[in-house]
PDB file of C-alpha atoms in Angstrom:
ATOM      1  CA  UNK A   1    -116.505 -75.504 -53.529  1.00 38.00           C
ATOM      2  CA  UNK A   2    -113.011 -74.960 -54.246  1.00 36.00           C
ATOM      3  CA  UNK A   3    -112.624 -72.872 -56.972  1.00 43.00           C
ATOM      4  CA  UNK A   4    -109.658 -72.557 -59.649  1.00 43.00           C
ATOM      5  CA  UNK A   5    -107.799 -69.917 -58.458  1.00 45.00           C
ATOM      6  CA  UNK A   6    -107.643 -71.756 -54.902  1.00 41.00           C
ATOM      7  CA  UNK A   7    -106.454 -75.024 -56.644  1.00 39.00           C
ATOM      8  CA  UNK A   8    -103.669 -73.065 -58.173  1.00 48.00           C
ATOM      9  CA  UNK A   9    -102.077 -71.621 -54.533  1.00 48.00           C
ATOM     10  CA  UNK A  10    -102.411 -75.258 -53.449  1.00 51.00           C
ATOM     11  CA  UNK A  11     -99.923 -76.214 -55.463  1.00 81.00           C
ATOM     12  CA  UNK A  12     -97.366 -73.891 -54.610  1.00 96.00           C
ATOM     13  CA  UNK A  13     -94.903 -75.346 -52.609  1.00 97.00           C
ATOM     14  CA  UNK A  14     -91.493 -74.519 -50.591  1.00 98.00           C
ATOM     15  CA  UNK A  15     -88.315 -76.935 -51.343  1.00 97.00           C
ATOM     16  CA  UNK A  16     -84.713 -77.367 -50.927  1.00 98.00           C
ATOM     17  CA  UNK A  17     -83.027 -78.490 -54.147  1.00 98.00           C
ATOM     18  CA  UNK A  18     -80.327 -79.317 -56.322  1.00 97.00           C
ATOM     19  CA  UNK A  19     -81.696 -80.259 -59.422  1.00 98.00           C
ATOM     20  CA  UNK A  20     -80.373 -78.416 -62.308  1.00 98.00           C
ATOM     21  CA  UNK A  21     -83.429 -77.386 -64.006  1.00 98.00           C
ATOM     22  CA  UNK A  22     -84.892 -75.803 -60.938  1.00 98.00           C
ATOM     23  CA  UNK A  23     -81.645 -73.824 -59.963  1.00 98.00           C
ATOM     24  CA  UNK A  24     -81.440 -72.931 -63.804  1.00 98.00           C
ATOM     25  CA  UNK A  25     -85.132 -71.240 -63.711  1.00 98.00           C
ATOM     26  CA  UNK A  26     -84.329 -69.752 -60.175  1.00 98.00           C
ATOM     27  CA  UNK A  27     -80.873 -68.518 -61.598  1.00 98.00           C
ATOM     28  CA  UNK A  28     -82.765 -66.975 -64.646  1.00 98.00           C
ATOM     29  CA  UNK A  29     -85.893 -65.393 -62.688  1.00 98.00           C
ATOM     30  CA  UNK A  30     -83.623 -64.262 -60.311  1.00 98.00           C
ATOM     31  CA  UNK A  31     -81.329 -62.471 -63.136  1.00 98.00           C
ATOM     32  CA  UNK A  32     -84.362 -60.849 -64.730  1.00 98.00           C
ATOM     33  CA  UNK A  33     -86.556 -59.439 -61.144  1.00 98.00           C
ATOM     34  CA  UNK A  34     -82.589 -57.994 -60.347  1.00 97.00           C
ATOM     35  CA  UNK A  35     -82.310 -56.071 -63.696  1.00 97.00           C
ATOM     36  CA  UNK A  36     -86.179 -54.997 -63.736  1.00 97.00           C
ATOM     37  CA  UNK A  37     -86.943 -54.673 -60.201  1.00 95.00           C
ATOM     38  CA  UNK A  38     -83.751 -53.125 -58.784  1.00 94.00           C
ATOM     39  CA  UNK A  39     -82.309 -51.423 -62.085  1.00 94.00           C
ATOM     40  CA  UNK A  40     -79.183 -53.079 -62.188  1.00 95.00           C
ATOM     41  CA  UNK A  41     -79.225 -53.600 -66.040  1.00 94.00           C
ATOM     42  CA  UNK A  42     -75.627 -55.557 -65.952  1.00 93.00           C
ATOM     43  CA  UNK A  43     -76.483 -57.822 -62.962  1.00 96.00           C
ATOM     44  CA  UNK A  44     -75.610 -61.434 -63.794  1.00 96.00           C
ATOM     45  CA  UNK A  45     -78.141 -64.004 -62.055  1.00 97.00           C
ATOM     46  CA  UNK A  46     -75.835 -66.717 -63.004  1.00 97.00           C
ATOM     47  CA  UNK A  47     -74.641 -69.645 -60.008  1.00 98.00           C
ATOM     48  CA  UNK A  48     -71.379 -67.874 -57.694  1.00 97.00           C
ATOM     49  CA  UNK A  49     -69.467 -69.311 -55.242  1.00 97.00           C
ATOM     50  CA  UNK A  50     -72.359 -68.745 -52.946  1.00 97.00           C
ATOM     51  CA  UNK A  51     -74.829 -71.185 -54.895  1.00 98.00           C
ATOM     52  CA  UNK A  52     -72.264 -73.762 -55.338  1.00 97.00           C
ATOM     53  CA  UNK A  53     -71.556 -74.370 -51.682  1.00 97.00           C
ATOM     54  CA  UNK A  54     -74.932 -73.104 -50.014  1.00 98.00           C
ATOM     55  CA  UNK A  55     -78.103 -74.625 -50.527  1.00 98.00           C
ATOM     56  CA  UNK A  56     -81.073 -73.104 -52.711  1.00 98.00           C
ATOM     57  CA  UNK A  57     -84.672 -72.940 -51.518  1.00 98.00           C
ATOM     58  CA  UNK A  58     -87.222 -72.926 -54.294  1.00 98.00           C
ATOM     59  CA  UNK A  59     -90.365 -71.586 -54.252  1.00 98.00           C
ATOM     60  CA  UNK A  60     -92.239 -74.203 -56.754  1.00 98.00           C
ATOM     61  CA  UNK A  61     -95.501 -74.339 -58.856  1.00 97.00           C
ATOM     62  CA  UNK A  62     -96.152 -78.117 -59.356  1.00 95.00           C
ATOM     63  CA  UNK A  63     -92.931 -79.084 -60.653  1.00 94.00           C
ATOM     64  CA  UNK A  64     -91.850 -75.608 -62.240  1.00 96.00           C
ATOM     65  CA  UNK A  65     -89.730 -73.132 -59.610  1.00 98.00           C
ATOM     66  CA  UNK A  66     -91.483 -69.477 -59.551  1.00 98.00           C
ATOM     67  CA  UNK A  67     -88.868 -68.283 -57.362  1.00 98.00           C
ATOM     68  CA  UNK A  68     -86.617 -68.809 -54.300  1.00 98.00           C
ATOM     69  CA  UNK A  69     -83.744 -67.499 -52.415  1.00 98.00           C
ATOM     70  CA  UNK A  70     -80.140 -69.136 -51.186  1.00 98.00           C
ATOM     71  CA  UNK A  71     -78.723 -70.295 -47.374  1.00 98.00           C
ATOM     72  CA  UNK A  72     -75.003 -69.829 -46.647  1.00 98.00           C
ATOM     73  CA  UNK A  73     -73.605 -71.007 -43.713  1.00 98.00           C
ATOM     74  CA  UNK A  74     -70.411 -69.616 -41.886  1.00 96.00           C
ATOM     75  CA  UNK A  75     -69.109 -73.445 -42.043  1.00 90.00           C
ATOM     76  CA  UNK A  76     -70.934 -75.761 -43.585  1.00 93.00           C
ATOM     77  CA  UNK A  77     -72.990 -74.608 -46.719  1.00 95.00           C
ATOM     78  CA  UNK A  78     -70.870 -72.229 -48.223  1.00 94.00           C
ATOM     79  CA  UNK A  79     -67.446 -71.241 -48.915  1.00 94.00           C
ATOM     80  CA  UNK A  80     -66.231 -70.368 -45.260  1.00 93.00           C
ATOM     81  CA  UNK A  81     -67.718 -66.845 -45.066  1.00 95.00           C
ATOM     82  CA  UNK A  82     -71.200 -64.970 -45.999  1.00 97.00           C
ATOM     83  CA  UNK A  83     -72.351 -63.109 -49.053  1.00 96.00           C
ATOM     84  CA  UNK A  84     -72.411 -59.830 -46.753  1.00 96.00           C
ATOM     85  CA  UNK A  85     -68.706 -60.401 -45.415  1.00 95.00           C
ATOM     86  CA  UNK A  86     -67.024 -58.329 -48.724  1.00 87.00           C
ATOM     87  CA  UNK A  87     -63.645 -56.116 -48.354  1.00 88.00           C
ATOM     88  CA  UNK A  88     -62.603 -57.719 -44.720  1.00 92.00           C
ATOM     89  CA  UNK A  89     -66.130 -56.816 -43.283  1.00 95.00           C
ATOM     90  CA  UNK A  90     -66.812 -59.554 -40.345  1.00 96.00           C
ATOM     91  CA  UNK A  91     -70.288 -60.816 -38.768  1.00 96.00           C
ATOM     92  CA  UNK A  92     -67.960 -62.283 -36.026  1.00 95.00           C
ATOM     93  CA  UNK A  93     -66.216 -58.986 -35.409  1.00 96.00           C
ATOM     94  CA  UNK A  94     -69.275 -56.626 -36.137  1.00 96.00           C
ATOM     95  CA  UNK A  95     -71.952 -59.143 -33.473  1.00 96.00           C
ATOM     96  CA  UNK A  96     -69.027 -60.431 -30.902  1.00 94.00           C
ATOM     97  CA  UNK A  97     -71.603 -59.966 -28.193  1.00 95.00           C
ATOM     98  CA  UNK A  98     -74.209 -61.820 -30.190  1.00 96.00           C
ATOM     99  CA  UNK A  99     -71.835 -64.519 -32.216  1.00 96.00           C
ATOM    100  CA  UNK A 100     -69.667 -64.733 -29.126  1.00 94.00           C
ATOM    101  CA  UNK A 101     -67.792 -68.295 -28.594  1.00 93.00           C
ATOM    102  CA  UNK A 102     -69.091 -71.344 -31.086  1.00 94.00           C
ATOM    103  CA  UNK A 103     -72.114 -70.497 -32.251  1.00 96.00           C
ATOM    104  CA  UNK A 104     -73.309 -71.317 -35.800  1.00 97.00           C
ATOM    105  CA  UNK A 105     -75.070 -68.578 -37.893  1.00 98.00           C
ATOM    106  CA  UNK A 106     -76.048 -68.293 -41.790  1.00 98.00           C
ATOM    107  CA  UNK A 107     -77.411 -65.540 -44.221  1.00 98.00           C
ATOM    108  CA  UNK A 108     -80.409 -65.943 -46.776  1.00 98.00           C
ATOM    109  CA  UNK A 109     -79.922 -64.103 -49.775  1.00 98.00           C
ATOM    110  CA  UNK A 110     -80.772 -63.531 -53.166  1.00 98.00           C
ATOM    111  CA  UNK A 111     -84.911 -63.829 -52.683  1.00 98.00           C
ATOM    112  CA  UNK A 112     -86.798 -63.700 -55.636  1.00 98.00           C
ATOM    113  CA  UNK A 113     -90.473 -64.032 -56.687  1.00 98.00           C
ATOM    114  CA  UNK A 114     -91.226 -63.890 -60.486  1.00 98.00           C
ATOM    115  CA  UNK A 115     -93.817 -61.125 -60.613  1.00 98.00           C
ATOM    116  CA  UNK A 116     -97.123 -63.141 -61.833  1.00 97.00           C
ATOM    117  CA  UNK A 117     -96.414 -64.687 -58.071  1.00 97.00           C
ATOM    118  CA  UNK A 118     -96.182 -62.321 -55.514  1.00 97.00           C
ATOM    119  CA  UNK A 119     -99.311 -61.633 -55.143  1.00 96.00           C
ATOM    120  CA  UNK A 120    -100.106 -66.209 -54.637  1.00 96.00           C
ATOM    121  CA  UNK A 121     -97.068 -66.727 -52.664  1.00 97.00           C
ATOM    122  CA  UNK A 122     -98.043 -67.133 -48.767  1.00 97.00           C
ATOM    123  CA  UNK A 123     -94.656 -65.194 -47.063  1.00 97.00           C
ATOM    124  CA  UNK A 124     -95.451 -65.727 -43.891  1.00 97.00           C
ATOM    125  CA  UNK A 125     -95.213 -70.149 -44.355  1.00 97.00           C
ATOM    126  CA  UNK A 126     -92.459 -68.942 -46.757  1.00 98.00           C
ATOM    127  CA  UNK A 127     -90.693 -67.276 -43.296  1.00 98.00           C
ATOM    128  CA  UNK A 128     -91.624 -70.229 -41.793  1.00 98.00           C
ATOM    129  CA  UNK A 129     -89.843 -72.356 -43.753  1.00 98.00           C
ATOM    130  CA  UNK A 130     -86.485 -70.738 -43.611  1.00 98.00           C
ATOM    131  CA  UNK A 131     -86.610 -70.443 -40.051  1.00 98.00           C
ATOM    132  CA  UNK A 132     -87.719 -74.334 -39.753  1.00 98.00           C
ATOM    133  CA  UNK A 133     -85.061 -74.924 -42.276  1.00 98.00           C
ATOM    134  CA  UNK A 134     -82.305 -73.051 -40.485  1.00 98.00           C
ATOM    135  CA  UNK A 135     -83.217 -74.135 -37.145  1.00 97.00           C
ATOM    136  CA  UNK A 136     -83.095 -77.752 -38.258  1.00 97.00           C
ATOM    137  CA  UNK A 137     -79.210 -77.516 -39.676  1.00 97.00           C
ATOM    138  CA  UNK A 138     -77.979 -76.129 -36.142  1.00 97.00           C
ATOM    139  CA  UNK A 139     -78.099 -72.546 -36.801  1.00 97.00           C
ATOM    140  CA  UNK A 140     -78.524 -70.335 -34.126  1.00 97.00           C
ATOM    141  CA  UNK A 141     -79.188 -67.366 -36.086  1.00 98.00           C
ATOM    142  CA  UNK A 142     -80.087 -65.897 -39.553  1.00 98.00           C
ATOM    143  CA  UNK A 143     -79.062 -62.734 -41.287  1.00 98.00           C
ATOM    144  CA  UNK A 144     -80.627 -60.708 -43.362  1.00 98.00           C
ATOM    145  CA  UNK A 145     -79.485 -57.766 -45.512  1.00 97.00           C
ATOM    146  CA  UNK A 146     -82.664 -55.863 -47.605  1.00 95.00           C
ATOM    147  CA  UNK A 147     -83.466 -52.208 -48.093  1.00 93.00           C
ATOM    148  CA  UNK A 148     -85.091 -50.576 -44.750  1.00 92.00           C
ATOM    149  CA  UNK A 149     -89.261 -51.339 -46.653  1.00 93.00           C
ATOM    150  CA  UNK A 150     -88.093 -54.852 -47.010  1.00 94.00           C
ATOM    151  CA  UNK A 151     -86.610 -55.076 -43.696  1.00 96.00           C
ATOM    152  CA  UNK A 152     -90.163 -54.147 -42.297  1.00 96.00           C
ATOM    153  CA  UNK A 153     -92.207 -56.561 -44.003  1.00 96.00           C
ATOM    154  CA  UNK A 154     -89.416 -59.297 -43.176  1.00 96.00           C
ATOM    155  CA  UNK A 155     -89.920 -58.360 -39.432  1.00 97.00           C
ATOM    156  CA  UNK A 156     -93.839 -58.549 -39.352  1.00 97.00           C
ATOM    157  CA  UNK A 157     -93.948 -62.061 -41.199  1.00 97.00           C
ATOM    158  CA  UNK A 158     -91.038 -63.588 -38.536  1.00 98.00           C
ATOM    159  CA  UNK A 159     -93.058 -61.993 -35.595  1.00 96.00           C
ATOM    160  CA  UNK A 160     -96.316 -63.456 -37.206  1.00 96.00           C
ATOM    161  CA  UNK A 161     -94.873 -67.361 -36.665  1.00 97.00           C
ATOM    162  CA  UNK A 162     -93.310 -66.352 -33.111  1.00 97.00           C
ATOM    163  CA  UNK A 163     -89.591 -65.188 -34.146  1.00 97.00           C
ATOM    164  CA  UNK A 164     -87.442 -62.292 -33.819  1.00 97.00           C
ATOM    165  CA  UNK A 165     -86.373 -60.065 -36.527  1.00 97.00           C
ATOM    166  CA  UNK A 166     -84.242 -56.909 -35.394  1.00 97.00           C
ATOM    167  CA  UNK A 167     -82.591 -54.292 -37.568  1.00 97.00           C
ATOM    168  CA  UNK A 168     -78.984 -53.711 -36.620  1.00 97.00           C
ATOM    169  CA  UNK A 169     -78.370 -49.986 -37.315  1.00 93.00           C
ATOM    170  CA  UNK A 170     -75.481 -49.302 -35.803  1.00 94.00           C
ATOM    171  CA  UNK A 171     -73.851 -51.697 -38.297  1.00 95.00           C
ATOM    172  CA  UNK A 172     -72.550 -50.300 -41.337  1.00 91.00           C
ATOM    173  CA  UNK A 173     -72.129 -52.188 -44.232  1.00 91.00           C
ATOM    174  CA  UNK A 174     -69.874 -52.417 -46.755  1.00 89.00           C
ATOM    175  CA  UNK A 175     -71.396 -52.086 -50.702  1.00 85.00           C
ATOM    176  CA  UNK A 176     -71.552 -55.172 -52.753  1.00 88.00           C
ATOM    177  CA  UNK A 177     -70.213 -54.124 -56.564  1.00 85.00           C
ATOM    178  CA  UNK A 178     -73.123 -53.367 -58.764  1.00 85.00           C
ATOM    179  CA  UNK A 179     -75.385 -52.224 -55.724  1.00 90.00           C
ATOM    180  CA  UNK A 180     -73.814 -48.516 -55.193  1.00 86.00           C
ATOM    181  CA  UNK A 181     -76.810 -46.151 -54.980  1.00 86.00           C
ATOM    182  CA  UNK A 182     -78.858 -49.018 -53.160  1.00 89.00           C
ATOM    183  CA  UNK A 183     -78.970 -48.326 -49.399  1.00 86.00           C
ATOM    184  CA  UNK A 184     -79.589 -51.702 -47.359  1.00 92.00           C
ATOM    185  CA  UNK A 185     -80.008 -52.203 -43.945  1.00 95.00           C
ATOM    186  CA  UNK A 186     -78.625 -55.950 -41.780  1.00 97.00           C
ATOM    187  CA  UNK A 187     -80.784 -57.900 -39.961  1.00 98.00           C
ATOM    188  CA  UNK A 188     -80.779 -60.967 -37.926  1.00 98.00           C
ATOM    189  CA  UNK A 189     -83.477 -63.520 -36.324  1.00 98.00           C
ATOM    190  CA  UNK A 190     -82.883 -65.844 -33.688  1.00 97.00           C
ATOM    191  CA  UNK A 191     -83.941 -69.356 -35.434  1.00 97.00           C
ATOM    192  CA  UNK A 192     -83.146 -71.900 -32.508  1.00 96.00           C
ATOM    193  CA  UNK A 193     -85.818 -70.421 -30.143  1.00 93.00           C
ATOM    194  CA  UNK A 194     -88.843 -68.661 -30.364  1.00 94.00           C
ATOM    195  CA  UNK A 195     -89.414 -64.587 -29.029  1.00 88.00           C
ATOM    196  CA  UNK A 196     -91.019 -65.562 -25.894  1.00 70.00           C
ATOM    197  CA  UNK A 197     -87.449 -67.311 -24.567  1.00 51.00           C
ATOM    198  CA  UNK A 198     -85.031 -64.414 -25.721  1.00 48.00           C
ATOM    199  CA  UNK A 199     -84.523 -60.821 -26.669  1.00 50.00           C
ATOM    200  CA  UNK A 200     -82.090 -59.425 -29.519  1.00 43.00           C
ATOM    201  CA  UNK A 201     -80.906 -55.913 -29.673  1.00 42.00           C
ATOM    202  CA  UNK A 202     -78.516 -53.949 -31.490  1.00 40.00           C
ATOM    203  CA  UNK A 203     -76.843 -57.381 -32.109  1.00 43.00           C
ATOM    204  CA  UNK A 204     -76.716 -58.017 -28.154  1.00 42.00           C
ATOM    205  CA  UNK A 205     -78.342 -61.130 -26.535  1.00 40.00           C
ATOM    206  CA  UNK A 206     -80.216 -59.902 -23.246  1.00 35.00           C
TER     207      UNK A 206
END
């Protein structure tokens, strides 16, 4: 017998959108976890250049978004660079080995859950789903910048549906304004192929 509690995580579902309601309630939820979650009382959740030319995966009860997080691209879907490439910082420049010749790559960013969620949302299909997502739009890889618990959690869930997920530490990065006091850590995941064809290390394909 499926009880009510099941019936409600059945109806939680991952999609890519532009309608203006669910980007509205994903703008807002994302503004308030920011402020609470990370203390960053002035943070505004509002679109950026990043929302109007990416592409915004929401995490959706029914028909109401209880979440989500954003895709940028380093050509299509966004602006022509990434939300980590601030004061002349380069993905191309820091991961020439890795991003070497024509190869595509994105970031996900901004990845919120509103807090009466976390505990229903299934992150490992969530994981799933951005990989499938960025495979599917020609990426090669994804990055990923989080603090160094996130990071770890973000590794087991990729390595859980057959992906790679590697810290690159020997990449600094430079602070977005408002985050000052809030180490992070980059990552990236190889989103065209699963672990068992390749190996990624330090940002270097072996």
């Amino acid at each position: 017998m499926i009880n009510c509690l099941e019936i409600k995580l059945m109806q939680l579902s991952f999609e890519l959108t532009s309608h203006p309601l669910l980007l509205k309630n994903y703008y807002r939820i994302r503004e308030s976890c920011f402020r609470k979650d990370l203390g960053l009382v002035e943070f505004n959740g509002g679109e950026d250049i990043f929302d109007r030319n990416g592409l915004t995966l929401v995490i959706k009860d029914g028909h109401h978004c209880v979440g989500g997080l954003r895709l940028t691209g380093n050509k299509e879907h966004g602006p022509g660079f990434l939300p980590v490439e601030q004061d002349g910082f380069s993905l191309k420049a820091a991961c020439h080995e890795l991003l070497a010749g024509d190869v595509n790559y994105c970031q996900w960013s901004r990845l919120v859950i509103a807090p009466e969620y976390r505990n229903k949302v299934d992150l490992v299909m969530l994981v799933d789903k951005m990989i499938g997502i960025a495979g599917s739009l020609g990426y090669s890889y994804a990055f990923f910048v989080s603090g160094k618990t996130q990071a770890r959690f973000y590794k087991r869930y990729h390595n859980k549906v057959g992906y790679s997920y590697d810290v690159l530490d020997d990449i600094q990065l430079p602070v977005e304004p408002g985050f000052e006091g809030l180490p992070h850590v980059i990552a990236v995941s190889r989103v065209d192929q699963p672990m068992a064809y390749e190996n990624v290390s330090s940002g270097q394909v072996a």
